């Protein structure tokens, strides 16, 4: 497949340490794996021993415009391999620092599934912070690397989520990736959204409500 024909090349870095037990991410992954213009890269599958190949990862980043960190929310953060990936791949002089310009201008955002319901992720809620608030280290990491950090796509309340709801999230996820790939993301609307899928019609160009 020649991904150069697309407006944006998208790299999905997927991380789930127990994917064989997954319910929700399994449905999401099934829907986006193989979408033209989207490179799906499963980090735990590629590096079960955490022996991350820095050169391969940097080449992948270089060859894409948009980077998606797709993972279940674990302890209010990413699964461990995504931290290892940051620590090893985002090298000084490459990703940041006076000569580190490799990621400049690229877009970064998370696709997250959470056990907790949306109302728990509010200042006054059970978890005391929003998902966006919990993602502050990634937000600033993106800033340091000259990337644009967007609000996350979130599927809340996974514990008792019915299959129809998983499939609806999966369809939205695919729709979002296709829109970004085709240059139909309304960046201003995306930046101001609490999560990208809170009003997907608004963040996708030409689909806004009048
Ligand atoms: C180790 C671990 C930590 C978790 N931490 C959180 C958390 O901090 N917040 C939350 O809302 N859910 C948390 N969960 C629930 C997962 O996010 C949830 O099980 C997952 O998103 C479901 O996706 P799956 O069906 O693909 O596994 C945690 C689950 C595990 C196993």
PDB file of C-alpha atoms and ligand atoms in Angstrom:
ATOM      1  CA  UNK A   1       0.000   0.000   0.000  1.00  0.00           C
ATOM      2  CA  UNK A   2       1.294   3.457  -0.874  1.00  0.00           C
ATOM      3  CA  UNK A   3       0.460   5.621   2.117  1.00  0.00           C
ATOM      4  CA  UNK A   4       2.045   8.689   0.520  1.00  0.00           C
ATOM      5  CA  UNK A   5      -1.215   9.334  -1.317  1.00  0.00           C
ATOM      6  CA  UNK A   6      -2.904  10.272   1.947  1.00  0.00           C
ATOM      7  CA  UNK A   7      -2.968  13.726   3.525  1.00  0.00           C
ATOM      8  CA  UNK A   8      -1.661  12.350   6.834  1.00  0.00           C
ATOM      9  CA  UNK A   9       0.104   9.115   7.612  1.00  0.00           C
ATOM     10  CA  UNK A  10      -1.037   7.763  10.975  1.00  0.00           C
ATOM     11  CA  UNK A  11       0.952   5.572  13.339  1.00  0.00           C
ATOM     12  CA  UNK A  12      -1.015   3.769  16.068  1.00  0.00           C
ATOM     13  CA  UNK A  13       1.235   2.625  18.897  1.00  0.00           C
ATOM     14  CA  UNK A  14      -0.886   0.063  20.715  1.00  0.00           C
ATOM     15  CA  UNK A  15      -0.048  -1.154  24.218  1.00  0.00           C
ATOM     16  CA  UNK A  16      -2.041  -3.757  26.188  1.00  0.00           C
ATOM     17  CA  UNK A  17      -0.026  -6.180  28.338  1.00  0.00           C
ATOM     18  CA  UNK A  18      -2.844  -8.748  28.483  1.00  0.00           C
ATOM     19  CA  UNK A  19      -4.469  -8.382  25.089  1.00  0.00           C
ATOM     20  CA  UNK A  20      -5.621 -12.001  25.147  1.00  0.00           C
ATOM     21  CA  UNK A  21      -7.977 -11.056  28.020  1.00  0.00           C
ATOM     22  CA  UNK A  22      -9.140  -7.793  26.464  1.00  0.00           C
ATOM     23  CA  UNK A  23     -12.809  -7.204  25.739  1.00  0.00           C
ATOM     24  CA  UNK A  24     -12.995  -3.578  24.700  1.00  0.00           C
ATOM     25  CA  UNK A  25      -9.648  -2.970  23.023  1.00  0.00           C
ATOM     26  CA  UNK A  26     -10.097  -6.168  21.054  1.00  0.00           C
ATOM     27  CA  UNK A  27     -13.153  -4.628  19.384  1.00  0.00           C
ATOM     28  CA  UNK A  28     -11.420  -1.277  18.836  1.00  0.00           C
ATOM     29  CA  UNK A  29      -8.297  -2.877  17.362  1.00  0.00           C
ATOM     30  CA  UNK A  30     -10.290  -5.105  15.025  1.00  0.00           C
ATOM     31  CA  UNK A  31     -11.924  -2.027  13.528  1.00  0.00           C
ATOM     32  CA  UNK A  32      -8.762   0.004  12.831  1.00  0.00           C
ATOM     33  CA  UNK A  33      -6.157  -2.652  12.048  1.00  0.00           C
ATOM     34  CA  UNK A  34      -5.656  -2.668   8.296  1.00  0.00           C
ATOM     35  CA  UNK A  35      -7.241   0.704   7.576  1.00  0.00           C
ATOM     36  CA  UNK A  36      -5.339   2.105   4.561  1.00  0.00           C
ATOM     37  CA  UNK A  37      -2.928   4.859   5.566  1.00  0.00           C
ATOM     38  CA  UNK A  38      -2.843   3.692   9.180  1.00  0.00           C
ATOM     39  CA  UNK A  39       0.168   1.752  10.477  1.00  0.00           C
ATOM     40  CA  UNK A  40      -0.840  -0.370  13.455  1.00  0.00           C
ATOM     41  CA  UNK A  41       2.099  -1.245  15.709  1.00  0.00           C
ATOM     42  CA  UNK A  42       1.508  -3.471  18.753  1.00  0.00           C
ATOM     43  CA  UNK A  43       4.346  -2.709  21.194  1.00  0.00           C
ATOM     44  CA  UNK A  44       3.847  -5.686  23.549  1.00  0.00           C
ATOM     45  CA  UNK A  45       3.668  -8.005  20.552  1.00  0.00           C
ATOM     46  CA  UNK A  46       6.836  -6.517  19.030  1.00  0.00           C
ATOM     47  CA  UNK A  47       8.777  -6.319  22.294  1.00  0.00           C
ATOM     48  CA  UNK A  48       7.552  -8.921  24.827  1.00  0.00           C
ATOM     49  CA  UNK A  49      10.902  -8.583  26.613  1.00  0.00           C
ATOM     50  CA  UNK A  50      10.846  -4.753  26.450  1.00  0.00           C
ATOM     51  CA  UNK A  51      13.862  -4.849  24.109  1.00  0.00           C
ATOM     52  CA  UNK A  52      12.654  -1.846  22.141  1.00  0.00           C
ATOM     53  CA  UNK A  53      14.491  -1.243  18.864  1.00  0.00           C
ATOM     54  CA  UNK A  54      15.135   2.500  18.977  1.00  0.00           C
ATOM     55  CA  UNK A  55      16.081   2.793  15.300  1.00  0.00           C
ATOM     56  CA  UNK A  56      12.928   1.022  14.106  1.00  0.00           C
ATOM     57  CA  UNK A  57      10.772   3.166  16.372  1.00  0.00           C
ATOM     58  CA  UNK A  58      12.421   6.417  15.294  1.00  0.00           C
ATOM     59  CA  UNK A  59      12.057   5.441  11.626  1.00  0.00           C
ATOM     60  CA  UNK A  60       8.367   4.747  12.189  1.00  0.00           C
ATOM     61  CA  UNK A  61       7.908   8.162  13.809  1.00  0.00           C
ATOM     62  CA  UNK A  62       9.807   9.886  11.008  1.00  0.00           C
ATOM     63  CA  UNK A  63       7.546   8.262   8.414  1.00  0.00           C
ATOM     64  CA  UNK A  64       4.247   9.358   9.969  1.00  0.00           C
ATOM     65  CA  UNK A  65       2.524  12.690  10.604  1.00  0.00           C
ATOM     66  CA  UNK A  66       0.178  11.682  13.391  1.00  0.00           C
ATOM     67  CA  UNK A  67       1.033   9.454  16.354  1.00  0.00           C
ATOM     68  CA  UNK A  68      -1.727   7.759  18.348  1.00  0.00           C
ATOM     69  CA  UNK A  69      -0.970   6.183  21.721  1.00  0.00           C
ATOM     70  CA  UNK A  70      -3.736   3.583  22.083  1.00  0.00           C
ATOM     71  CA  UNK A  71      -3.970   1.801  25.432  1.00  0.00           C
ATOM     72  CA  UNK A  72      -6.162   0.899  28.384  1.00  0.00           C
ATOM     73  CA  UNK A  73      -5.825   3.357  31.298  1.00  0.00           C
ATOM     74  CA  UNK A  74      -3.692   1.630  33.929  1.00  0.00           C
ATOM     75  CA  UNK A  75      -3.074   3.323  37.249  1.00  0.00           C
ATOM     76  CA  UNK A  76      -4.118   6.661  35.777  1.00  0.00           C
ATOM     77  CA  UNK A  77      -1.458   6.392  33.133  1.00  0.00           C
ATOM     78  CA  UNK A  78      -0.207   4.265  30.233  1.00  0.00           C
ATOM     79  CA  UNK A  79       0.856   0.611  30.481  1.00  0.00           C
ATOM     80  CA  UNK A  80       4.569   0.342  31.302  1.00  0.00           C
ATOM     81  CA  UNK A  81       5.905  -0.284  27.804  1.00  0.00           C
ATOM     82  CA  UNK A  82       4.739   3.118  26.626  1.00  0.00           C
ATOM     83  CA  UNK A  83       6.858   4.762  29.335  1.00  0.00           C
ATOM     84  CA  UNK A  84       9.820   2.601  28.338  1.00  0.00           C
ATOM     85  CA  UNK A  85       9.191   3.589  24.724  1.00  0.00           C
ATOM     86  CA  UNK A  86       9.281   7.301  25.649  1.00  0.00           C
ATOM     87  CA  UNK A  87      12.410   6.891  27.761  1.00  0.00           C
ATOM     88  CA  UNK A  88      14.337   5.117  24.998  1.00  0.00           C
ATOM     89  CA  UNK A  89      12.968   6.454  21.720  1.00  0.00           C
ATOM     90  CA  UNK A  90      12.559  10.173  22.412  1.00  0.00           C
ATOM     91  CA  UNK A  91      16.278  10.857  22.532  1.00  0.00           C
ATOM     92  CA  UNK A  92      17.928  14.180  23.192  1.00  0.00           C
ATOM     93  CA  UNK A  93      19.292  15.623  19.945  1.00  0.00           C
ATOM     94  CA  UNK A  94      16.654  13.693  17.989  1.00  0.00           C
ATOM     95  CA  UNK A  95      13.279  14.395  19.599  1.00  0.00           C
ATOM     96  CA  UNK A  96      14.191  17.463  21.642  1.00  0.00           C
ATOM     97  CA  UNK A  97      17.127  19.768  22.397  1.00  0.00           C
ATOM     98  CA  UNK A  98      18.735  22.325  20.095  1.00  0.00           C
ATOM     99  CA  UNK A  99      19.192  19.797  17.261  1.00  0.00           C
ATOM    100  CA  UNK A 100      16.237  17.560  18.090  1.00  0.00           C
ATOM    101  CA  UNK A 101      13.660  18.413  15.466  1.00  0.00           C
ATOM    102  CA  UNK A 102      12.512  14.996  14.226  1.00  0.00           C
ATOM    103  CA  UNK A 103       8.990  15.254  15.657  1.00  0.00           C
ATOM    104  CA  UNK A 104       8.351  18.936  15.078  1.00  0.00           C
ATOM    105  CA  UNK A 105       4.867  19.656  13.707  1.00  0.00           C
ATOM    106  CA  UNK A 106       3.519  16.139  14.181  1.00  0.00           C
ATOM    107  CA  UNK A 107       0.293  15.493  16.091  1.00  0.00           C
ATOM    108  CA  UNK A 108       0.055  13.279  19.167  1.00  0.00           C
ATOM    109  CA  UNK A 109      -3.014  12.071  21.044  1.00  0.00           C
ATOM    110  CA  UNK A 110      -4.175   9.134  23.163  1.00  0.00           C
ATOM    111  CA  UNK A 111      -6.921   6.623  22.564  1.00  0.00           C
ATOM    112  CA  UNK A 112      -7.822   5.351  26.003  1.00  0.00           C
ATOM    113  CA  UNK A 113     -10.247   2.880  27.559  1.00  0.00           C
ATOM    114  CA  UNK A 114     -11.052   3.332  31.234  1.00  0.00           C
ATOM    115  CA  UNK A 115     -12.814   1.195  33.809  1.00  0.00           C
ATOM    116  CA  UNK A 116     -14.007   4.405  35.478  1.00  0.00           C
ATOM    117  CA  UNK A 117     -17.070   6.220  34.203  1.00  0.00           C
ATOM    118  CA  UNK A 118     -16.865   9.710  32.750  1.00  0.00           C
ATOM    119  CA  UNK A 119     -18.389  11.338  35.862  1.00  0.00           C
ATOM    120  CA  UNK A 120     -15.568   9.868  37.977  1.00  0.00           C
ATOM    121  CA  UNK A 121     -13.025  11.807  35.895  1.00  0.00           C
ATOM    122  CA  UNK A 122     -13.960  15.292  37.032  1.00  0.00           C
ATOM    123  CA  UNK A 123     -12.378  17.692  39.531  1.00  0.00           C
ATOM    124  CA  UNK A 124     -15.191  16.949  41.980  1.00  0.00           C
ATOM    125  CA  UNK A 125     -15.439  13.252  40.983  1.00  0.00           C
ATOM    126  CA  UNK A 126     -14.125  10.042  42.495  1.00  0.00           C
ATOM    127  CA  UNK A 127     -10.825  10.186  40.588  1.00  0.00           C
ATOM    128  CA  UNK A 128     -10.361  13.955  41.254  1.00  0.00           C
ATOM    129  CA  UNK A 129      -8.812  14.771  37.882  1.00  0.00           C
ATOM    130  CA  UNK A 130      -9.902  14.691  34.262  1.00  0.00           C
ATOM    131  CA  UNK A 131      -8.284  12.240  31.832  1.00  0.00           C
ATOM    132  CA  UNK A 132      -6.724  15.269  30.145  1.00  0.00           C
ATOM    133  CA  UNK A 133      -5.289  16.235  33.559  1.00  0.00           C
ATOM    134  CA  UNK A 134      -3.800  12.765  34.064  1.00  0.00           C
ATOM    135  CA  UNK A 135      -2.166  13.043  30.631  1.00  0.00           C
ATOM    136  CA  UNK A 136      -0.229  16.219  31.560  1.00  0.00           C
ATOM    137  CA  UNK A 137       3.227  14.552  31.349  1.00  0.00           C
ATOM    138  CA  UNK A 138       2.513  13.439  27.772  1.00  0.00           C
ATOM    139  CA  UNK A 139       1.089  16.857  26.926  1.00  0.00           C
ATOM    140  CA  UNK A 140       4.323  18.528  28.049  1.00  0.00           C
ATOM    141  CA  UNK A 141       6.487  15.825  26.435  1.00  0.00           C
ATOM    142  CA  UNK A 142       4.748  16.565  23.139  1.00  0.00           C
ATOM    143  CA  UNK A 143       5.289  20.301  23.661  1.00  0.00           C
ATOM    144  CA  UNK A 144       8.997  19.786  24.373  1.00  0.00           C
ATOM    145  CA  UNK A 145       9.275  17.818  21.129  1.00  0.00           C
ATOM    146  CA  UNK A 146       7.435  20.498  19.140  1.00  0.00           C
ATOM    147  CA  UNK A 147       4.393  18.276  18.628  1.00  0.00           C
ATOM    148  CA  UNK A 148       0.752  19.280  18.846  1.00  0.00           C
ATOM    149  CA  UNK A 149      -0.974  17.413  21.664  1.00  0.00           C
ATOM    150  CA  UNK A 150      -4.708  16.887  21.214  1.00  0.00           C
ATOM    151  CA  UNK A 151      -7.347  15.796  23.724  1.00  0.00           C
ATOM    152  CA  UNK A 152      -7.804  12.025  23.976  1.00  0.00           C
ATOM    153  CA  UNK A 153     -10.412   9.766  22.416  1.00  0.00           C
ATOM    154  CA  UNK A 154     -11.868   7.984  25.456  1.00  0.00           C
ATOM    155  CA  UNK A 155     -14.115   4.953  25.922  1.00  0.00           C
ATOM    156  CA  UNK A 156     -15.249   5.184  29.545  1.00  0.00           C
ATOM    157  CA  UNK A 157     -16.892   2.565  31.741  1.00  0.00           C
ATOM    158  CA  UNK A 158     -15.438  -0.597  30.250  1.00  0.00           C
ATOM    159  CA  UNK A 159     -16.344  -2.981  33.068  1.00  0.00           C
ATOM    160  CA  UNK A 160     -19.969  -3.504  32.091  1.00  0.00           C
ATOM    161  CA  UNK A 161     -19.823  -2.130  28.581  1.00  0.00           C
ATOM    162  CA  UNK A 162     -22.236  -3.932  26.237  1.00  0.00           C
ATOM    163  CA  UNK A 163     -20.930  -5.096  22.871  1.00  0.00           C
ATOM    164  CA  UNK A 164     -23.054  -2.532  20.988  1.00  0.00           C
ATOM    165  CA  UNK A 165     -21.349   0.293  22.895  1.00  0.00           C
ATOM    166  CA  UNK A 166     -17.891  -1.148  22.143  1.00  0.00           C
ATOM    167  CA  UNK A 167     -18.816  -1.367  18.476  1.00  0.00           C
ATOM    168  CA  UNK A 168     -20.085   2.224  18.477  1.00  0.00           C
ATOM    169  CA  UNK A 169     -16.763   3.399  19.978  1.00  0.00           C
ATOM    170  CA  UNK A 170     -14.876   1.312  17.427  1.00  0.00           C
ATOM    171  CA  UNK A 171     -16.830   2.867  14.549  1.00  0.00           C
ATOM    172  CA  UNK A 172     -16.137   6.359  15.939  1.00  0.00           C
ATOM    173  CA  UNK A 173     -12.434   5.540  16.327  1.00  0.00           C
ATOM    174  CA  UNK A 174     -12.203   4.395  12.734  1.00  0.00           C
ATOM    175  CA  UNK A 175     -14.143   7.421  11.517  1.00  0.00           C
ATOM    176  CA  UNK A 176     -11.777   9.724  13.391  1.00  0.00           C
ATOM    177  CA  UNK A 177      -8.656   8.060  11.973  1.00  0.00           C
ATOM    178  CA  UNK A 178     -10.040   8.168   8.428  1.00  0.00           C
ATOM    179  CA  UNK A 179     -10.919  11.845   8.829  1.00  0.00           C
ATOM    180  CA  UNK A 180      -7.437  12.700  10.109  1.00  0.00           C
ATOM    181  CA  UNK A 181      -5.862  10.632   7.360  1.00  0.00           C
ATOM    182  CA  UNK A 182      -7.885  12.506   4.745  1.00  0.00           C
ATOM    183  CA  UNK A 183      -7.149  15.962   6.219  1.00  0.00           C
ATOM    184  CA  UNK A 184     -10.693  16.468   7.511  1.00  0.00           C
ATOM    185  CA  UNK A 185      -9.901  17.161  11.170  1.00  0.00           C
ATOM    186  CA  UNK A 186     -11.023  20.603  12.384  1.00  0.00           C
ATOM    187  CA  UNK A 187      -7.997  21.376  14.527  1.00  0.00           C
ATOM    188  CA  UNK A 188      -9.580  24.280  16.434  1.00  0.00           C
ATOM    189  CA  UNK A 189     -12.587  22.158  17.397  1.00  0.00           C
ATOM    190  CA  UNK A 190     -10.330  19.223  18.260  1.00  0.00           C
ATOM    191  CA  UNK A 191      -8.108  21.351  20.502  1.00  0.00           C
ATOM    192  CA  UNK A 192     -11.059  22.719  22.449  1.00  0.00           C
ATOM    193  CA  UNK A 193     -12.885  19.394  22.935  1.00  0.00           C
ATOM    194  CA  UNK A 194     -12.778  17.687  26.341  1.00  0.00           C
ATOM    195  CA  UNK A 195     -12.274  14.429  24.448  1.00  0.00           C
ATOM    196  CA  UNK A 196     -12.170  13.982  20.692  1.00  0.00           C
ATOM    197  CA  UNK A 197     -15.233  11.746  20.697  1.00  0.00           C
ATOM    198  CA  UNK A 198     -17.422  13.944  22.922  1.00  0.00           C
ATOM    199  CA  UNK A 199     -18.808  15.501  19.727  1.00  0.00           C
ATOM    200  CA  UNK A 200     -17.153  13.789  16.792  1.00  0.00           C
ATOM    201  CA  UNK A 201     -19.274  15.582  14.207  1.00  0.00           C
ATOM    202  CA  UNK A 202     -17.818  18.895  15.366  1.00  0.00           C
ATOM    203  CA  UNK A 203     -14.152  17.835  15.158  1.00  0.00           C
ATOM    204  CA  UNK A 204     -14.556  16.366  11.687  1.00  0.00           C
ATOM    205  CA  UNK A 205     -14.599  19.039   8.978  1.00  0.00           C
ATOM    206  CA  UNK A 206     -17.733  19.440   6.986  1.00  0.00           C
ATOM    207  CA  UNK A 207     -19.788  17.367   9.396  1.00  0.00           C
ATOM    208  CA  UNK A 208     -20.575  20.102  11.939  1.00  0.00           C
ATOM    209  CA  UNK A 209     -24.125  20.858  12.985  1.00  0.00           C
ATOM    210  CA  UNK A 210     -25.455  24.081  11.535  1.00  0.00           C
TER     211      UNK A 210
HETATM  212  C1  LIG B   1      -3.441  -2.933  36.293  1.00  0.00           C
HETATM  213  C2  LIG B   1      -4.724  -2.223  35.985  1.00  0.00           C
HETATM  214  C3  LIG B   1      -4.836  -0.881  36.310  1.00  0.00           C
HETATM  215  C4  LIG B   1      -5.997  -0.182  36.002  1.00  0.00           C
HETATM  216  N1  LIG B   1      -6.078   1.141  36.308  1.00  0.00           N
HETATM  217  C5  LIG B   1      -7.180   1.846  35.986  1.00  0.00           C
HETATM  218  C6  LIG B   1      -7.260   3.239  36.248  1.00  0.00           C
HETATM  219  O1  LIG B   1      -6.331   3.853  36.774  1.00  0.00           O
HETATM  220  N2  LIG B   1      -8.397   3.895  35.914  1.00  0.00           N
HETATM  221  C7  LIG B   1      -9.441   3.251  35.306  1.00  0.00           C
HETATM  222  O2  LIG B   1     -10.446   3.927  35.019  1.00  0.00           O
HETATM  223  N3  LIG B   1      -9.396   1.930  35.028  1.00  0.00           N
HETATM  224  C8  LIG B   1      -8.293   1.227  35.350  1.00  0.00           C
HETATM  225  N4  LIG B   1      -8.212  -0.116  35.034  1.00  0.00           N
HETATM  226  C9  LIG B   1      -9.289  -0.727  34.242  1.00  0.00           C
HETATM  227  C10 LIG B   1      -8.860  -0.797  32.756  1.00  0.00           C
HETATM  228  O3  LIG B   1      -8.657   0.478  32.218  1.00  0.00           O
HETATM  229  C11 LIG B   1      -9.903  -1.555  31.959  1.00  0.00           C
HETATM  230  O4  LIG B   1      -9.942  -2.866  32.463  1.00  0.00           O
HETATM  231  C12 LIG B   1      -9.568  -1.590  30.480  1.00  0.00           C
HETATM  232  O5  LIG B   1      -9.638  -0.298  29.920  1.00  0.00           O
HETATM  233  C13 LIG B   1     -10.520  -2.513  29.745  1.00  0.00           C
HETATM  234  O6  LIG B   1     -10.035  -2.726  28.429  1.00  0.00           O
HETATM  235  P1  LIG B   1      -9.854  -4.217  27.845  1.00  0.00           P
HETATM  236  O7  LIG B   1     -11.205  -4.880  27.889  1.00  0.00           O
HETATM  237  O8  LIG B   1      -9.349  -4.023  26.468  1.00  0.00           O
HETATM  238  O9  LIG B   1      -8.847  -4.899  28.730  1.00  0.00           O
HETATM  239  C14 LIG B   1      -7.071  -0.845  35.372  1.00  0.00           C
HETATM  240  C15 LIG B   1      -6.960  -2.208  35.064  1.00  0.00           C
HETATM  241  C16 LIG B   1      -5.809  -2.894  35.377  1.00  0.00           C
HETATM  242  C17 LIG B   1      -5.708  -4.349  35.035  1.00  0.00           C
END
